[in-house]
Amino acid sequence: MLATTTMATAMVVVGAVTATSAPAVTAAAAAVPPNDTLAWDGYEWERLGSGGGHQGVYRTENVRVKDNGDLVITAMRHCTPGSLTGSDDPHPEPCADLSDTKYSIGRLNLFGVVPQGQDFTLKFVATMPQRHSAGARSALWANNVDQGPGVGYCGAQSTSPLGEIDVIEWYSAKPNQTTQSTHAGCITTGDGQHELSTTTTKGTEAFDPAERTTFTATKRGSTVTYRVNGVRVARHVCGTNPKPNNDFTCAEIMSRPWNVIMQTEVFKGPAGDGKFDGPSRRERFPTQRLVVHDVSITTMAAGAASADD
């Protein structure tokens, strides 16, 4: 059993974001407005308006705050023969010309919100998309990788270790299941590939996506504990599952400053019922709305995990 350590806690409120590089702008994103900032829930977020992931294009229009204060991040289908713009309306039905099919997504970044060497609890209160079809993912997560100009996420030019905490990954193909994951130790090897020096620990919990749900992850030292509505669903200890880190120690990886990310995605690839399969262009793709009601980031002095973790 790990020793219990008393820790002082303090809420962190960030007044400004220091933006790192955005993903490279693709031809499909050329007409989309650039990144901007969005003040929400006591933080100043970077809202992406360029680049994208898989087959989605980031648009600032896909991230909005409702009159009641809730944050809504969408994934949409559009039908346009040219580059996707911020004024293109959603088109849930299949496009008359399937080659005109395009998808837009939303993403917010909060950089360096957890300082070097701090432990923390990250909590999201959210409702998953109610109308959905296979091919999309909503994710509320954190990482601590540095991304300079031209450096891809965990890519061949990356020289920094990776810590990633997926507080909730929700796949539209598996709507009644949550997924929590920890990744640690993404490094660059001589052949230009990257590897994870610890494997992924996943916890799943059946839940109703229509319900307002609280997802939390607590990092203490090298231990990450995940809870859904207060119930522990997963626990990961860096370096023990199954092999130790080689180029970077767990202490180096897990003590770096952390960034917080909220986003939607649309996968690319053959259509199917697998969670990473893309949507069928011949079937309806309703606008998928991830609703985030609250985010809180509580930092604390570094220490060992408690017995409760």
Short mmCIF file of C-alpha atoms in Angstrom, two decimals:
data_model
loop_
_atom_site.label_atom_id
_atom_site.label_comp_id
_atom_site.label_asym_id
_atom_site.label_seq_id
_atom_site.Cartn_x
_atom_site.Cartn_y
_atom_site.Cartn_z
CA MET A 1 0.00 0.00 0.00
CA LEU A 2 1.30 3.42 -0.89
CA ALA A 3 1.83 5.95 1.87
CA THR A 4 -0.73 8.70 2.30
CA THR A 5 0.67 12.20 1.85
CA THR A 6 -1.09 15.37 2.96
CA MET A 7 -1.11 17.88 0.12
CA ALA A 8 -2.08 21.52 -0.08
CA THR A 9 -4.43 22.27 -2.95
CA ALA A 10 -4.98 25.44 -4.91
CA MET A 11 -7.14 26.25 -7.88
CA VAL A 12 -5.26 27.52 -10.92
CA VAL A 13 -6.88 30.19 -13.08
CA VAL A 14 -5.01 31.04 -16.23
CA GLY A 15 -5.33 34.59 -17.46
CA ALA A 16 -3.82 34.09 -20.89
CA VAL A 17 -2.76 31.33 -23.22
CA THR A 18 0.67 31.15 -24.76
CA ALA A 19 -0.11 29.43 -28.03
CA THR A 20 2.16 26.74 -29.37
CA SER A 21 2.09 25.69 -32.99
CA ALA A 22 -1.24 24.69 -34.48
CA PRO A 23 -1.49 21.69 -36.79
CA ALA A 24 -0.36 22.29 -40.34
CA VAL A 25 -2.98 23.97 -42.53
CA THR A 26 -4.31 21.69 -45.24
CA ALA A 27 -5.90 22.70 -48.52
CA ALA A 28 -9.31 21.80 -47.12
CA ALA A 29 -8.74 24.18 -44.22
CA ALA A 30 -7.31 27.09 -46.19
CA ALA A 31 -10.54 29.10 -46.14
CA VAL A 32 -11.23 28.54 -42.44
CA PRO A 33 -10.44 31.45 -40.10
CA PRO A 34 -7.27 31.14 -37.99
CA ASN A 35 -7.11 30.22 -34.32
CA ASP A 36 -8.52 32.61 -31.75
CA THR A 37 -9.12 32.58 -28.00
CA LEU A 38 -12.26 31.82 -26.04
CA ALA A 39 -12.80 32.78 -22.40
CA TRP A 40 -14.83 30.09 -20.65
CA ASP A 41 -15.18 28.73 -17.12
CA GLY A 42 -12.39 30.91 -15.74
CA TYR A 43 -9.81 29.99 -18.35
CA GLU A 44 -8.61 31.48 -21.63
CA TRP A 45 -8.60 28.71 -24.24
CA GLU A 46 -7.02 28.56 -27.67
CA ARG A 47 -9.79 27.74 -30.16
CA LEU A 48 -8.49 26.09 -33.31
CA GLY A 49 -9.55 27.36 -36.71
CA SER A 50 -6.95 25.65 -38.88
CA GLY A 51 -5.55 22.21 -39.52
CA GLY A 52 -7.33 19.09 -38.44
CA GLY A 53 -7.12 15.46 -37.54
CA HIS A 54 -8.13 12.31 -39.39
CA GLN A 55 -10.65 13.70 -41.94
CA GLY A 56 -12.01 16.57 -39.87
CA VAL A 57 -11.14 20.26 -40.31
CA TYR A 58 -10.93 22.49 -37.24
CA ARG A 59 -13.30 25.47 -37.34
CA THR A 60 -13.80 28.09 -34.66
CA GLU A 61 -17.53 27.88 -35.50
CA ASN A 62 -17.58 24.35 -34.07
CA VAL A 63 -16.95 25.63 -30.53
CA ARG A 64 -19.64 27.81 -29.01
CA VAL A 65 -20.89 28.87 -25.56
CA LYS A 66 -24.66 28.60 -25.02
CA ASP A 67 -26.74 31.22 -23.25
CA ASN A 68 -26.83 29.01 -20.15
CA GLY A 69 -23.02 28.93 -20.03
CA ASP A 70 -22.53 25.40 -21.34
CA LEU A 71 -19.77 24.82 -23.88
CA VAL A 72 -20.72 22.94 -27.06
CA ILE A 73 -18.13 21.32 -29.36
CA THR A 74 -19.52 19.85 -32.57
CA ALA A 75 -18.60 17.46 -35.36
CA MET A 76 -20.51 18.08 -38.60
CA ARG A 77 -20.84 16.85 -42.15
CA HIS A 78 -20.85 19.39 -45.00
CA CYS A 79 -21.38 19.14 -48.75
CA THR A 80 -19.10 21.46 -50.70
CA PRO A 81 -16.98 20.94 -53.82
CA GLY A 82 -14.30 23.36 -52.65
CA SER A 83 -12.48 24.15 -49.45
CA LEU A 84 -14.53 24.13 -46.29
CA THR A 85 -15.30 27.58 -44.90
CA GLY A 86 -16.68 28.90 -41.65
CA SER A 87 -19.99 29.75 -43.32
CA ASP A 88 -20.70 26.24 -44.66
CA ASP A 89 -23.87 24.85 -43.08
CA PRO A 90 -24.11 21.31 -41.72
CA HIS A 91 -25.58 18.69 -44.04
CA PRO A 92 -26.44 15.53 -42.07
CA GLU A 93 -27.86 13.71 -45.12
CA PRO A 94 -25.52 12.06 -47.65
CA CYS A 95 -24.18 14.49 -50.22
CA ALA A 96 -25.59 14.25 -53.74
CA ASP A 97 -22.01 14.01 -54.95
CA LEU A 98 -20.22 11.85 -52.38
CA SER A 99 -16.89 13.40 -53.35
CA ASP A 100 -18.15 16.72 -51.90
CA THR A 101 -18.37 15.21 -48.41
CA LYS A 102 -16.37 17.07 -45.79
CA TYR A 103 -16.35 17.12 -41.99
CA SER A 104 -15.67 19.89 -39.50
CA ILE A 105 -14.62 19.45 -35.88
CA GLY A 106 -13.77 21.61 -32.88
CA ARG A 107 -10.89 21.80 -30.43
CA LEU A 108 -9.82 23.91 -27.45
CA ASN A 109 -6.31 23.92 -25.95
CA LEU A 110 -5.17 25.19 -22.56
CA PHE A 111 -1.38 25.18 -22.41
CA GLY A 112 0.75 24.75 -19.30
CA VAL A 113 -2.17 24.96 -16.89
CA VAL A 114 -0.46 22.50 -14.52
CA PRO A 115 3.03 23.78 -13.59
CA GLN A 116 6.21 21.71 -13.59
CA GLY A 117 6.35 19.20 -10.75
CA GLN A 118 2.73 19.56 -9.61
CA ASP A 119 0.19 16.82 -9.06
CA PHE A 120 -3.43 17.51 -9.98
CA THR A 121 -7.02 16.42 -10.33
CA LEU A 122 -8.73 17.18 -13.64
CA LYS A 123 -12.53 17.06 -13.63
CA PHE A 124 -14.96 17.37 -16.52
CA VAL A 125 -18.74 17.45 -16.16
CA ALA A 126 -20.16 16.67 -19.60
CA THR A 127 -22.97 15.17 -21.64
CA MET A 128 -22.01 13.11 -24.66
CA PRO A 129 -23.61 13.65 -28.11
CA GLN A 130 -27.25 12.55 -28.17
CA ARG A 131 -27.67 12.14 -31.93
CA HIS A 132 -24.78 10.21 -33.30
CA SER A 133 -23.61 7.65 -35.82
CA ALA A 134 -20.43 5.64 -36.02
CA GLY A 135 -17.22 7.36 -37.05
CA ALA A 136 -16.65 10.08 -34.45
CA ARG A 137 -14.97 10.56 -31.09
CA SER A 138 -15.34 13.12 -28.32
CA ALA A 139 -12.32 13.47 -26.04
CA LEU A 140 -11.53 15.37 -22.84
CA TRP A 141 -7.89 14.86 -21.99
CA ALA A 142 -4.46 16.21 -21.07
CA ASN A 143 -0.92 15.87 -22.37
CA ASN A 144 2.48 17.34 -21.65
CA VAL A 145 4.29 16.99 -24.95
CA ASP A 146 6.10 19.97 -26.48
CA GLN A 147 5.10 20.73 -30.06
CA GLY A 148 7.34 23.18 -31.83
CA PRO A 149 6.99 24.39 -35.44
CA GLY A 150 6.70 21.44 -37.78
CA VAL A 151 6.69 18.85 -35.01
CA GLY A 152 3.83 16.39 -35.18
CA TYR A 153 2.13 14.86 -32.19
CA CYS A 154 4.47 12.13 -30.95
CA GLY A 155 6.01 12.19 -34.42
CA ALA A 156 9.37 11.43 -35.96
CA GLN A 157 10.78 14.85 -35.06
CA SER A 158 9.59 14.79 -31.47
CA THR A 159 12.39 14.82 -28.92
CA SER A 160 10.32 15.13 -25.76
CA PRO A 161 8.73 12.42 -23.66
CA LEU A 162 4.97 12.10 -23.75
CA GLY A 163 2.55 11.86 -20.92
CA GLU A 164 -1.10 11.57 -21.91
CA ILE A 165 -4.12 11.24 -19.65
CA ASP A 166 -7.40 10.49 -21.44
CA VAL A 167 -10.02 11.39 -18.84
CA ILE A 168 -12.78 10.35 -21.23
CA GLU A 169 -12.71 9.12 -24.82
CA TRP A 170 -16.22 8.56 -26.13
CA TYR A 171 -16.63 6.68 -29.42
CA SER A 172 -19.90 7.15 -31.28
CA ALA A 173 -19.73 3.50 -32.39
CA LYS A 174 -19.78 2.46 -28.71
CA PRO A 175 -22.14 5.06 -27.22
CA ASN A 176 -22.78 3.36 -23.86
CA GLN A 177 -19.13 2.87 -22.98
CA THR A 178 -16.45 5.16 -21.59
CA THR A 179 -12.74 4.68 -22.19
CA GLN A 180 -9.96 6.01 -19.96
CA SER A 181 -6.32 5.62 -20.99
CA THR A 182 -2.81 6.55 -19.87
CA HIS A 183 0.16 6.76 -22.23
CA ALA A 184 3.69 7.40 -21.04
CA GLY A 185 7.03 7.49 -22.76
CA CYS A 186 6.60 8.43 -26.40
CA ILE A 187 10.16 8.77 -27.67
CA THR A 188 11.91 9.09 -31.00
CA THR A 189 14.02 6.12 -32.07
CA GLY A 190 16.73 5.94 -34.67
CA ASP A 191 14.40 4.72 -37.41
CA GLY A 192 12.14 7.76 -37.07
CA GLN A 193 9.40 5.84 -35.33
CA HIS A 194 7.97 6.40 -31.88
CA GLU A 195 7.20 3.93 -29.19
CA LEU A 196 5.33 3.79 -25.92
CA SER A 197 7.63 2.62 -23.19
CA THR A 198 4.59 1.74 -21.11
CA THR A 199 1.46 0.20 -22.49
CA THR A 200 -2.00 1.69 -22.23
CA THR A 201 -4.22 0.95 -19.28
CA LYS A 202 -7.91 1.19 -20.12
CA GLY A 203 -10.97 1.25 -17.95
CA THR A 204 -14.49 0.97 -19.29
CA GLU A 205 -17.72 1.75 -17.54
CA ALA A 206 -21.24 1.34 -18.88
CA PHE A 207 -23.12 4.62 -18.67
CA ASP A 208 -25.97 6.58 -20.23
CA PRO A 209 -24.54 9.17 -22.65
CA ALA A 210 -27.73 11.21 -22.26
CA GLU A 211 -26.94 11.85 -18.61
CA ARG A 212 -24.78 14.62 -17.21
CA THR A 213 -21.68 12.70 -16.09
CA THR A 214 -18.61 13.61 -14.03
CA PHE A 215 -15.27 12.28 -15.27
CA THR A 216 -12.11 12.76 -13.18
CA ALA A 217 -8.46 11.83 -13.34
CA THR A 218 -6.07 12.34 -10.43
CA LYS A 219 -2.32 12.24 -11.01
CA ARG A 220 -0.16 11.75 -7.93
CA GLY A 221 3.47 11.00 -8.64
CA SER A 222 3.50 8.28 -11.30
CA THR A 223 -0.03 7.06 -10.53
CA VAL A 224 -3.17 8.10 -12.43
CA THR A 225 -6.61 7.18 -11.08
CA TYR A 226 -9.79 7.53 -13.14
CA ARG A 227 -13.34 7.87 -11.83
CA VAL A 228 -16.78 8.08 -13.44
CA ASN A 229 -19.37 9.71 -11.17
CA GLY A 230 -17.06 9.09 -8.23
CA VAL A 231 -16.56 5.37 -8.91
CA ARG A 232 -13.00 4.27 -9.63
CA VAL A 233 -12.82 2.59 -13.03
CA ALA A 234 -9.08 2.45 -13.74
CA ARG A 235 -5.67 2.98 -12.13
CA HIS A 236 -2.33 3.16 -13.90
CA VAL A 237 1.16 3.30 -12.42
CA CYS A 238 3.77 4.49 -14.92
CA GLY A 239 6.63 2.04 -15.45
CA THR A 240 4.88 -1.06 -14.14
CA ASN A 241 2.76 -2.06 -17.11
CA PRO A 242 4.68 -3.88 -18.40
CA LYS A 243 8.18 -2.43 -18.78
CA PRO A 244 10.12 0.55 -17.43
CA ASN A 245 10.87 3.63 -19.47
CA ASN A 246 14.20 3.49 -21.23
CA ASP A 247 15.13 6.98 -22.44
CA PHE A 248 13.02 8.93 -19.95
CA THR A 249 12.05 8.04 -16.41
CA CYS A 250 8.46 8.10 -15.23
CA ALA A 251 9.37 10.94 -12.90
CA GLU A 252 10.57 13.02 -15.87
CA ILE A 253 7.48 12.31 -17.93
CA MET A 254 4.84 12.73 -15.27
CA SER A 255 6.29 15.85 -13.65
CA ARG A 256 6.29 18.00 -16.78
CA PRO A 257 3.79 20.88 -17.23
CA TRP A 258 0.41 19.66 -18.49
CA ASN A 259 -1.95 20.94 -21.18
CA VAL A 260 -5.72 20.36 -21.24
CA ILE A 261 -7.60 19.60 -24.48
CA MET A 262 -11.30 19.28 -25.35
CA GLN A 263 -12.24 18.16 -28.86
CA THR A 264 -14.33 16.25 -31.35
CA GLU A 265 -12.95 14.09 -34.17
CA VAL A 266 -14.16 12.28 -37.27
CA PHE A 267 -12.19 9.19 -38.22
CA LYS A 268 -10.90 8.42 -41.70
CA GLY A 269 -11.07 5.01 -43.25
CA PRO A 270 -13.54 2.31 -44.23
CA ALA A 271 -16.99 2.59 -42.68
CA GLY A 272 -17.90 -0.01 -40.09
CA ASP A 273 -18.91 -0.56 -36.49
CA GLY A 274 -15.37 -0.53 -35.08
CA LYS A 275 -14.63 2.44 -32.85
CA PHE A 276 -11.88 3.73 -35.16
CA ASP A 277 -13.85 3.22 -38.40
CA GLY A 278 -14.93 6.26 -40.37
CA PRO A 279 -18.54 7.29 -41.04
CA SER A 280 -20.36 5.98 -44.10
CA ARG A 281 -20.79 8.71 -46.69
CA ARG A 282 -23.96 6.96 -47.84
CA GLU A 283 -25.67 7.18 -44.45
CA ARG A 284 -26.88 10.04 -42.31
CA PHE A 285 -24.33 11.76 -40.06
CA PRO A 286 -26.18 13.92 -37.49
CA THR A 287 -24.37 16.91 -36.04
CA GLN A 288 -22.72 15.54 -32.93
CA ARG A 289 -22.67 17.89 -29.94
CA LEU A 290 -20.35 17.36 -27.00
CA VAL A 291 -21.70 19.52 -24.15
CA VAL A 292 -19.24 20.45 -21.40
CA HIS A 293 -20.89 21.91 -18.32
CA ASP A 294 -17.82 22.46 -16.16
CA VAL A 295 -14.06 22.00 -16.04
CA SER A 296 -11.94 22.24 -12.91
CA ILE A 297 -8.20 21.81 -12.51
CA THR A 298 -6.95 21.44 -8.94
CA THR A 299 -3.19 21.37 -8.44
CA MET A 300 -1.36 20.10 -5.37
CA ALA A 301 2.16 19.61 -4.12
CA ALA A 302 3.80 16.52 -5.57
CA GLY A 303 3.66 13.37 -3.49
CA ALA A 304 2.92 9.67 -3.43
CA ALA A 305 -0.50 8.31 -4.28
CA SER A 306 -2.82 7.63 -1.37
CA ALA A 307 -4.48 4.34 -0.52
CA ASP A 308 -7.68 5.67 -2.06
CA ASP A 309 -5.89 5.94 -5.37
#
